Short mmCIF file of C-alpha atoms and ligand atoms in Angstrom, two decimals:
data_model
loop_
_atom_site.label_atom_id
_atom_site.label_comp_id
_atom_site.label_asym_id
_atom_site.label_seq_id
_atom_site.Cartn_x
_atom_site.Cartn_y
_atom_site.Cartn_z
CA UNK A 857 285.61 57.00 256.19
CA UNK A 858 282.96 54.94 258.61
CA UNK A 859 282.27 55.95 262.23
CA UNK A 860 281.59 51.90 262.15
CA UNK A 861 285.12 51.07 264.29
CA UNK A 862 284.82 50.36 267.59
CA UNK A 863 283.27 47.37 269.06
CA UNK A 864 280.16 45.91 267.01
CA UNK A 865 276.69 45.62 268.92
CA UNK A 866 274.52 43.33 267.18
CA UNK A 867 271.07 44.51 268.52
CA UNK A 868 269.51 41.32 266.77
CA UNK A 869 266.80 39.20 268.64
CA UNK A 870 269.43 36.06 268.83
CA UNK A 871 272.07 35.52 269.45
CA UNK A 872 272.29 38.13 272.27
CA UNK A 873 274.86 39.95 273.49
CA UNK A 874 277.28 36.91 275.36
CA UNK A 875 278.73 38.86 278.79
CA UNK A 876 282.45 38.64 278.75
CA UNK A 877 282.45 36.82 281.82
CA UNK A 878 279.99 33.77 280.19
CA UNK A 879 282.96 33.68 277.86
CA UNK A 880 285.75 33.78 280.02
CA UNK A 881 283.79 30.53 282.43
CA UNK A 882 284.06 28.67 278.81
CA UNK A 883 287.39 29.53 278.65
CA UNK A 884 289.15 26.50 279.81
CA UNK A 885 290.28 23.22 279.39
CA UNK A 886 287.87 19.83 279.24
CA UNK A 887 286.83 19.01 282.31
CA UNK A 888 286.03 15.13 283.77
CA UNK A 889 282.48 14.37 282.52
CA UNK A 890 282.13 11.13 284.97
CA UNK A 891 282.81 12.71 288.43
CA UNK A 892 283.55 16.32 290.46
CA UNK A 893 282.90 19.54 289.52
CA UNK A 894 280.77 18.87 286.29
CA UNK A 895 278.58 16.79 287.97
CA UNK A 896 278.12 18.93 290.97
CA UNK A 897 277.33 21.75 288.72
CA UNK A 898 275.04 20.34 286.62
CA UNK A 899 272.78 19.84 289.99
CA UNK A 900 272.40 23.63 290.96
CA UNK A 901 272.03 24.59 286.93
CA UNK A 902 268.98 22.50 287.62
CA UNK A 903 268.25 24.41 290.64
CA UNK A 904 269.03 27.38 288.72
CA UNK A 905 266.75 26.55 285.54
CA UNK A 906 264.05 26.09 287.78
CA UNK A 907 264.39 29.80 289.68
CA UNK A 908 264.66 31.49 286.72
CA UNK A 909 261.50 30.16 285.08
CA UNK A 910 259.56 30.46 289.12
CA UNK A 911 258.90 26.83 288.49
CA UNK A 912 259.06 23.96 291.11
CA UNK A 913 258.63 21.01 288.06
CA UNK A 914 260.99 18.78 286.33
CA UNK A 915 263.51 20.59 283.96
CA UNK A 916 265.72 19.16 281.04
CA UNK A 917 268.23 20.18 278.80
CA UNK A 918 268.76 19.43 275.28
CA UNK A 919 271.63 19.72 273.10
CA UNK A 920 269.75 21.59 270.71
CA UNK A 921 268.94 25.35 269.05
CA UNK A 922 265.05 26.50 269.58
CA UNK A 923 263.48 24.32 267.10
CA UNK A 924 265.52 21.68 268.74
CA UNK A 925 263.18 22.21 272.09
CA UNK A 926 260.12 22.40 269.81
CA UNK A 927 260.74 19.07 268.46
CA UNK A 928 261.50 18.06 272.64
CA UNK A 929 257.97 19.60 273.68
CA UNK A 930 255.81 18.01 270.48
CA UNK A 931 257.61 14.66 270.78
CA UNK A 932 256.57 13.95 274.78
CA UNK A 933 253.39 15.32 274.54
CA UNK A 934 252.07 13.68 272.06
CA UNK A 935 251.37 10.44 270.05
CA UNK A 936 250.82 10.87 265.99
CA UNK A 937 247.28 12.07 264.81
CA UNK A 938 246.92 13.41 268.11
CA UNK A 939 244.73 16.37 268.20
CA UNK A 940 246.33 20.10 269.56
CA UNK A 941 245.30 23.93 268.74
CA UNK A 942 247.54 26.68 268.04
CA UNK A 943 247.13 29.90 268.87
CA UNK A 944 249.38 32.38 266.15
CA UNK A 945 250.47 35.43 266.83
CA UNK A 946 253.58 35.33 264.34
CA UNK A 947 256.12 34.16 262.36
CA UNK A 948 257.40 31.79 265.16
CA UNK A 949 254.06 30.38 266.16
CA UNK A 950 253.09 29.58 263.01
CA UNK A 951 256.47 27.76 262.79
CA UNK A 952 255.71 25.61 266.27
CA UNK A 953 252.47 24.77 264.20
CA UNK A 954 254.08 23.57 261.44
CA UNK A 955 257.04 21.65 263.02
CA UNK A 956 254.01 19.41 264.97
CA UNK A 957 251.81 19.81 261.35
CA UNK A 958 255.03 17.97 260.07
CA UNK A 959 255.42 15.53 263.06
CA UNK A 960 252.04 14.35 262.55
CA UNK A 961 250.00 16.00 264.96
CA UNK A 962 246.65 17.09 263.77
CA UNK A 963 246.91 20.67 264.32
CA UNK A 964 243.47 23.33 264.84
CA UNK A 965 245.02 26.64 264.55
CA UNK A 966 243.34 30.70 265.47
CA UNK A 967 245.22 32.93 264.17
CA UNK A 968 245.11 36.47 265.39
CA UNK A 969 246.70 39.73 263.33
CA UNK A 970 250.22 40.00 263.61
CA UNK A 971 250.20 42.83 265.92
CA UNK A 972 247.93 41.82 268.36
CA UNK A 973 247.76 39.78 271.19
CA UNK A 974 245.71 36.13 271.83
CA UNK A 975 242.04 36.54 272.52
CA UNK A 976 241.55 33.94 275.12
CA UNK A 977 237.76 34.13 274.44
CA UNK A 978 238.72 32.36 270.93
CA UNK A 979 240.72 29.69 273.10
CA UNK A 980 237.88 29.23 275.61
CA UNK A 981 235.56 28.71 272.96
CA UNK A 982 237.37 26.48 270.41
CA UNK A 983 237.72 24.07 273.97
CA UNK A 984 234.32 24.22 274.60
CA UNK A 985 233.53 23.16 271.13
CA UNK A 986 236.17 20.58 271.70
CA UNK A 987 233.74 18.30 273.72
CA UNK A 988 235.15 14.81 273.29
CA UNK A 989 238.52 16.74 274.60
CA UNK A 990 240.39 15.26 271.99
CA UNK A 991 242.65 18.55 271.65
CA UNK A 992 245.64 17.07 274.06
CA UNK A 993 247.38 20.44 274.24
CA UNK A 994 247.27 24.39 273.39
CA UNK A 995 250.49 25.71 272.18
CA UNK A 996 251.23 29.19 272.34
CA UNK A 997 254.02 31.32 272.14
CA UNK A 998 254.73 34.03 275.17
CA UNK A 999 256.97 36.50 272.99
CA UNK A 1000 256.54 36.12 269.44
CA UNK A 1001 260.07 37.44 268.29
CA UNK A 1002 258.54 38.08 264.86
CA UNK A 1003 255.46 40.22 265.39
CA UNK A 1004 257.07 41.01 268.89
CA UNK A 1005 253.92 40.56 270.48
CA UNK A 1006 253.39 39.55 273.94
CA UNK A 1007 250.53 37.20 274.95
CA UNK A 1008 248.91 37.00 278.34
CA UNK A 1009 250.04 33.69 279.46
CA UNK A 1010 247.77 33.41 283.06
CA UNK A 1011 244.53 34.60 280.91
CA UNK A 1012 245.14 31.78 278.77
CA UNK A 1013 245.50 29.36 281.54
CA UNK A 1014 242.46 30.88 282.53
CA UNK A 1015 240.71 30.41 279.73
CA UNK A 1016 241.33 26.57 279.58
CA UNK A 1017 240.17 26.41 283.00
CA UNK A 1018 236.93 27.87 282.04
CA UNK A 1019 236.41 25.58 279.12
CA UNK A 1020 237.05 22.86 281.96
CA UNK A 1021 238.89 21.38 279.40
CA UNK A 1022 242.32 19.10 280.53
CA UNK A 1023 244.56 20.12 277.75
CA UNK A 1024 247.70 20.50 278.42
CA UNK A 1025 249.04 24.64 278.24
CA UNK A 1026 252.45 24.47 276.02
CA UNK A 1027 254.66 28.20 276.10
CA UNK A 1028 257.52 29.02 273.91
CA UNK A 1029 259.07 31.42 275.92
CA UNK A 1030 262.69 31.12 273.88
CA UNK A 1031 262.24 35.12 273.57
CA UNK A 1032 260.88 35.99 276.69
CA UNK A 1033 262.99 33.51 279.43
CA UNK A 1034 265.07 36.07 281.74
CA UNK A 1035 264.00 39.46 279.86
CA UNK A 1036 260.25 39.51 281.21
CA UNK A 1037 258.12 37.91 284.02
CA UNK A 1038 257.37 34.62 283.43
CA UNK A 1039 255.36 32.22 286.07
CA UNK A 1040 255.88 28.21 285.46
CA UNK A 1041 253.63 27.38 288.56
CA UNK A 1042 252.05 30.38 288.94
CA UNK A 1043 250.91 30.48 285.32
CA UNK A 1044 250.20 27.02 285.48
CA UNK A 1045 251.90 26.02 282.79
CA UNK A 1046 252.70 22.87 281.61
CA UNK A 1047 255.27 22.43 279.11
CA UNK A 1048 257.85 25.38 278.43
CA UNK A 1049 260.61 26.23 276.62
CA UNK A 1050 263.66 28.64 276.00
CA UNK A 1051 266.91 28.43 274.47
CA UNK A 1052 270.68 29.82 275.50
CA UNK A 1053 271.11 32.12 273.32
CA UNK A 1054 268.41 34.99 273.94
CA UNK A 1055 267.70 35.92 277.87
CA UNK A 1056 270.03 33.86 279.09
CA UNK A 1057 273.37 34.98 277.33
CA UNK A 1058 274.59 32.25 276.00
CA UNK A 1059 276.31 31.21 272.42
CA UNK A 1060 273.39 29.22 270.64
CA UNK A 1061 273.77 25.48 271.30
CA UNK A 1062 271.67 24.63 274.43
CA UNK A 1063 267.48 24.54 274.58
CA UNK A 1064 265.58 23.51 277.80
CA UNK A 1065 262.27 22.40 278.86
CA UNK A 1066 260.77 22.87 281.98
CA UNK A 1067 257.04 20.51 282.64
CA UNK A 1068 254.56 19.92 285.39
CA UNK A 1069 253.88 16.88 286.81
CA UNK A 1070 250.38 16.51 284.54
CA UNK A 1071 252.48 17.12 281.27
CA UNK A 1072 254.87 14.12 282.74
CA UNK A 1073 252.06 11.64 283.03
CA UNK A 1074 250.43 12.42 279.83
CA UNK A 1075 254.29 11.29 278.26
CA UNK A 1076 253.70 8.43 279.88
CA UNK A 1077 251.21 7.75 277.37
CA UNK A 1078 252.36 9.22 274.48
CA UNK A 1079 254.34 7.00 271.68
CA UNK A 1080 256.05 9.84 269.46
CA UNK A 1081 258.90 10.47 271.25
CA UNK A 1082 262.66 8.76 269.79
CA UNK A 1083 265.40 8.26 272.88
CA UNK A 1084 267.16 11.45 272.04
CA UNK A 1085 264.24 13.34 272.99
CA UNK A 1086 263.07 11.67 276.18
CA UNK A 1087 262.61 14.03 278.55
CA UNK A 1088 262.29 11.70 281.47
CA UNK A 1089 266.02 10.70 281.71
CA UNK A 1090 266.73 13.73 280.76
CA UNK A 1091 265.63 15.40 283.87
CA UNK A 1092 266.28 12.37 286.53
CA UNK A 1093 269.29 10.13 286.04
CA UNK A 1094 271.77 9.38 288.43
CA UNK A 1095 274.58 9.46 285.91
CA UNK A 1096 275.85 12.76 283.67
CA UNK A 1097 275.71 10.71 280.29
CA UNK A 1098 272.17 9.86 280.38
CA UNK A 1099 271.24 13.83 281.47
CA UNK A 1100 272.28 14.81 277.42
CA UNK A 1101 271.87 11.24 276.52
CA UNK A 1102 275.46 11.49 275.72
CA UNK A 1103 278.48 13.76 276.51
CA UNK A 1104 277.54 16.19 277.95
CA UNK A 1105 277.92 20.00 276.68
CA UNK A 1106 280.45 20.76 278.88
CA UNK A 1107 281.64 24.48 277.91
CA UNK A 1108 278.09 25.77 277.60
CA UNK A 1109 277.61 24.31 281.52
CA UNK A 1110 279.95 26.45 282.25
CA UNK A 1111 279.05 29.20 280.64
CA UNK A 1112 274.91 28.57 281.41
CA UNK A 1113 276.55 28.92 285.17
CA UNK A 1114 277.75 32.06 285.50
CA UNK A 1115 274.75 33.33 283.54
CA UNK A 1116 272.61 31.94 285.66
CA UNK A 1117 274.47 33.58 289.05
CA UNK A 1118 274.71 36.68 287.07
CA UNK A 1119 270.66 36.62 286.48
CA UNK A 1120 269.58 34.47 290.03
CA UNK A 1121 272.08 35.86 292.47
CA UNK A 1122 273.88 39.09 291.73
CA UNK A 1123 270.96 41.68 289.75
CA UNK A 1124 268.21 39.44 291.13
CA UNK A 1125 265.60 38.47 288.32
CA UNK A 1126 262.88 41.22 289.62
CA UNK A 1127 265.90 43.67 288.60
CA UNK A 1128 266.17 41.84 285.28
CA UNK A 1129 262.71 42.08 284.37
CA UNK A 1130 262.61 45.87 285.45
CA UNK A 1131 265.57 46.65 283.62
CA UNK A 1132 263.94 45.07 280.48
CA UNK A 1133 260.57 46.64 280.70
CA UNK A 1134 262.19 50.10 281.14
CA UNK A 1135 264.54 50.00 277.95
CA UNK A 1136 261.54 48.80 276.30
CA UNK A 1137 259.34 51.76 277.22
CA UNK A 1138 262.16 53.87 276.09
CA UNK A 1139 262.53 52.13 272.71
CA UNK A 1140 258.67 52.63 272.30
CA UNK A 1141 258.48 56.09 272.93
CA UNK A 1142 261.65 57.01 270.63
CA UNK A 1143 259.39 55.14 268.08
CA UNK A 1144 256.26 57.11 268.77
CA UNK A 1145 257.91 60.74 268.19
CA UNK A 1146 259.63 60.12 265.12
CA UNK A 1147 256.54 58.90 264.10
CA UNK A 1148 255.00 62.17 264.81
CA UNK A 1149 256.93 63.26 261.88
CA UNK A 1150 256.95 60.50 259.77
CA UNK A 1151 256.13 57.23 258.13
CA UNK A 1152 257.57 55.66 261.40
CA UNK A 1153 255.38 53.07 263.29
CA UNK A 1154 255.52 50.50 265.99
CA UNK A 1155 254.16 46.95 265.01
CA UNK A 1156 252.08 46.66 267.96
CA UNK A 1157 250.01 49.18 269.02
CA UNK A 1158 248.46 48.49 272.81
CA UNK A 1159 251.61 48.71 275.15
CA UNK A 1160 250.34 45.88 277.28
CA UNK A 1161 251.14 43.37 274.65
CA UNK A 1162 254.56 44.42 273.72
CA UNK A 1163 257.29 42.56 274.54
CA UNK A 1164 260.02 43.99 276.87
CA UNK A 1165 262.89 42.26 274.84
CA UNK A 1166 262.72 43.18 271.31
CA UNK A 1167 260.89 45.55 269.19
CA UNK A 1168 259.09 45.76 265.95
CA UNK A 1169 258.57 48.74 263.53
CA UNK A 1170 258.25 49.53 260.42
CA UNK A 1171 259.77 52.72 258.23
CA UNK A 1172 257.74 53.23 254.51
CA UNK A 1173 259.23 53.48 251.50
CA UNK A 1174 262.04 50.99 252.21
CA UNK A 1175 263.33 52.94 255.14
CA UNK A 1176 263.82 49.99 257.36
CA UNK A 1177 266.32 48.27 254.98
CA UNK A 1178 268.31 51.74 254.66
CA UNK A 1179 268.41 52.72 258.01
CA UNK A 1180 269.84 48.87 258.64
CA UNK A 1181 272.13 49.58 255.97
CA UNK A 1182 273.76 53.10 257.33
CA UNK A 1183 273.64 51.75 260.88
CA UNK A 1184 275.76 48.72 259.91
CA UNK A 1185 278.41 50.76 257.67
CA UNK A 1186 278.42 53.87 260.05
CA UNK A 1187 277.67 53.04 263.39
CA UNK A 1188 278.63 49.52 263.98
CA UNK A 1189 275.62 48.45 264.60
CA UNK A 1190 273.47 45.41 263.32
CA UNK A 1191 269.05 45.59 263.89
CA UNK A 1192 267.22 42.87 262.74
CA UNK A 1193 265.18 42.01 260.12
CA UNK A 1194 261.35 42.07 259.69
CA UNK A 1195 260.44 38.54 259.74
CA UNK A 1196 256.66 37.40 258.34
CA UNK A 1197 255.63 40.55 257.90
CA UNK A 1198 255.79 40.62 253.75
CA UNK A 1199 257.39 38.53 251.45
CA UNK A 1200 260.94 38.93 250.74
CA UNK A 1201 260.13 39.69 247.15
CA UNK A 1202 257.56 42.22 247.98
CA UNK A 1203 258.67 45.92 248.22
CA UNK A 1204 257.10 46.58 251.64
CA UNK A 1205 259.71 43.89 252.60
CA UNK A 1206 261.87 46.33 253.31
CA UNK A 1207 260.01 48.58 255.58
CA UNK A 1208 260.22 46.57 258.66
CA UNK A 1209 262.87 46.02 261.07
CA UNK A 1210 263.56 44.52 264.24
CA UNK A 1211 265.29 46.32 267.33
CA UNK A 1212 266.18 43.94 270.39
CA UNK A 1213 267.20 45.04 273.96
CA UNK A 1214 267.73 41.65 275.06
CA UNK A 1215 269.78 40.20 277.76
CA UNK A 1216 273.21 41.52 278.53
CA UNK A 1217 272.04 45.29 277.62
CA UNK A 1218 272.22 48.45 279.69
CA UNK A 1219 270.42 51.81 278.85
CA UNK A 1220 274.18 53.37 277.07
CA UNK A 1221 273.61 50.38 274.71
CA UNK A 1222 269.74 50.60 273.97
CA UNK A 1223 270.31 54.85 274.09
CA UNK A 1224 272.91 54.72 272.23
CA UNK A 1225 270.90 52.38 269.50
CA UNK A 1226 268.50 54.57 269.33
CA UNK A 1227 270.63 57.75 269.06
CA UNK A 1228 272.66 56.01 265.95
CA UNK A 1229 268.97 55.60 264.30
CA UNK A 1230 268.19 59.33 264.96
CA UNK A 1231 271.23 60.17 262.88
CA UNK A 1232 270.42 57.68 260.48
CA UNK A 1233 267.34 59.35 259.85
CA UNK A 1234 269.26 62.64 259.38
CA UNK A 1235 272.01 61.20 257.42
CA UNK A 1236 269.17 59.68 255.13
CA UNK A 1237 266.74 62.50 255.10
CA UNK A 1238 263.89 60.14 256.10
CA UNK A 1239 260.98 62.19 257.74
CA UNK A 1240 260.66 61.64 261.24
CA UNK A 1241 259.92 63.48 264.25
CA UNK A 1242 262.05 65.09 266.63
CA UNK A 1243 263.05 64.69 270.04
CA UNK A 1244 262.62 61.25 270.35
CA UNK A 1245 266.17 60.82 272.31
CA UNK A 1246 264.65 63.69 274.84
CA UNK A 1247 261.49 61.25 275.19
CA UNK A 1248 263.06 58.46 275.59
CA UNK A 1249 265.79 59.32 278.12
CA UNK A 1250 262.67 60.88 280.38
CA UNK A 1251 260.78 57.50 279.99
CA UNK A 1252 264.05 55.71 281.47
CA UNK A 1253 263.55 56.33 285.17
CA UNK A 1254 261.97 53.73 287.34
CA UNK A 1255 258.03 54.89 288.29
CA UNK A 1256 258.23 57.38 284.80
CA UNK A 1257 254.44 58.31 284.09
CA UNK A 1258 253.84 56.02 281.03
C1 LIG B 1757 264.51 32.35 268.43
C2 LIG B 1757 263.17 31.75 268.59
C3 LIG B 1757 262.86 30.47 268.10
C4 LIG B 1757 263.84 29.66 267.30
O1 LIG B 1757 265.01 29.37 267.97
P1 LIG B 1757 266.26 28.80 267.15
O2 LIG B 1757 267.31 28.68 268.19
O3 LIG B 1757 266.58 29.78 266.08
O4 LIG B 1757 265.87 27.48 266.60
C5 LIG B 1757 261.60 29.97 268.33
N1 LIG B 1757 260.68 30.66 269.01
C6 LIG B 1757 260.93 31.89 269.49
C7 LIG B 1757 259.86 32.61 270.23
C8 LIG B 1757 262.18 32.46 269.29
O5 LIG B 1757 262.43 33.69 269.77
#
């Protein structure tokens, strides 16, 4: 007999959790993709994409997953053999890298230990040494889902600004985009990017760009990009088509919608971030008393550069891949897996695992996650510490000391 019945939470870093009510706004029949409704809405989802990333530059959106809006964001910027620098903090920068690697961009790369955060010394110092300022743009990821590492964003900025170096600042913020605080202008970002189906509650299927008026011009000069990828029509066109360059994705407008009015006008996206950073800090201190008692760690260690949306830990001796196991078959629930952290045919493979509290998630969800793993560890009599529920319903309230 499983205690598995019931409804399934898949506490995986994408796809989130899709709100009932994004469903039900999908729920219905084509509309007219030349004039009305469609058309009207597409105008405030641009309004909308704009509030939620606090940016007042040009947006677009592609018919496309994540890697979709990586290929977008390399194929603007840049011409092939152009020069660019990476900055990796995980499995999905190191993929960015490679997708422009593979595009033909001539990619300088510092990578920095999968559990900490970007040095922006290292940045300021490989522009400096950059002094014909070939390097056309720094790509960086905010959240890296893998290593679950958060990266300082405005320090970056800061130091390209020190380097007085004009590179352009590229974010992949598909992880991060309406679970933590994210600042297009204030940041002064360039080029950034998310996807529907992590903060912003969608199925996958839609990926979306959002670039300053700099990033603009320097497309202007750039030759890689194909007509799919445009972004220019893409984010001015006075007809729907040439939006998607195509049909456009109708249901996910409508679903994108009511996300958006969920996120922009009913919890407010302060509240969102709040919520977000507090499930976090009680994910993190679960984590920290069962690893009082056991082989039980967090990935990251300095709280400051952990992201609020997902979490990354390991459990020794395979414990990660058993506890995924029971909490699967026994209490309908699915965690992620470690990504880049070993090799899939290396034992410690299956010692890390991913928790996300991303999205559509309230504290009886994330709690209730976290109680299932408590009795996992029971069930499985894997060594851990006690009370970690007790700490981490105490670190719930708002203006709780750590
Ligand atoms: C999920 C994710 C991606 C990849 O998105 P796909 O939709 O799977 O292509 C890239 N970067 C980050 C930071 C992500 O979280």
């Amino acid at each position: 007999m499983s205690l598995a019945n019931g409804r399934h939470y898949f506490a995986i870093p994408g796809p989130s959790v899709v709100p009932d009510r994004v469903l039900a706004a999908m729920h219905r029949p084509s509309p007219n993709i030349y004039a009305g409704e469609l058309v009207e809405l597409t105008q405030t989802i641009f309004a909308g994409l704009r509030r939620v990333a606090c940016s007042s530059g040009h947006a677009a959106i592609y018919i496309a997953n994540g890697h979709g809006a990586w290929e977008a964001a390399i194929s603007n910027m840049f011409s092939r053999g152009d020069k660019a620098l990476g900055a990796i903090t995980g499995h999905f920068g190191r993929g960015w890298v490679e997708w422009a690697r593979r595009m033909g961009i001539d990619m300088e790369t510092i990578e920095f230990p999968g559990s900490t955060a970007i040095d922006p010394a290292r940045i300021e110092e490989a522009l400096v040494a950059d002094r014909s300022h070939r390097i056309r743009a720094v790509l960086v990821t905010h959240v890296d889902t893998a290593s679950t590492v958060r990266n300082d964003i405005e320090a970056v900025r800061a130091a390209i600004d020190a380097a007085r170096h004009p590179a352009l600042l590229a974010v992949d913020a598909i992880a991060s985009l309406g679970c933590e605080e994210l600042l297009f202008d204030a940041w002064g970002i360039d080029v950034l990017i998310a996807a529907s189906q992590k903060g912003l509650m969608l199925p996958p299927g839609l990926s979306f760009l959002w670039f300053s008026d700099k990033a603009l011009a320097a497309s202007h000069e750039a030759n890689l990009v194909t007509p799919y990828w445009d972004w220019k029509p893409r984010s001015s066109s006075a007809e729907l088509y040439r939006y998607f360059a195509g049909t456009a994705p109708t249901h996910h407008l409508y679903g994108l919608r009511e996300a958006l009015t969920m996120i922009l006008e009913e919890e407010g996206l302060a509240n969102v971030w709040g919520r977000h950073r507090r499930l976090a800090r009680a994910v993190w201190e679960a984590f920290d008393t069962w690893g009082e008692g056991g082989d039980i760690s967090l990935n990251v260690p300095d709280p400051a550069a952990r992201a609020h949306a997902v979490t990354s830990a390991r459990v020794g001796a395979g414990g990660a891949l058993l506890l995924r196991q029971w909490l699967e078959a026994e209490a309908g629930v699915t965690l992620g897996i470690g990504l880049g952290m070993a090799l899939p045919t290396e034992p410690a493979y299956n010692d890390f695992f991913r928790v996300a509290h991303m999205g559509h998630v309230n504290s009886h969800m994330t709690l209730g996650v976290l109680a299932a793993m408590d009795a996992g560890f029971k069930a499985l009599g894997i060594p851990h510490g006690t009370g970690a529920l007790d700490a981490a319903a105490a670190a719930l309230p708002e203006g709780a000391a750590k």
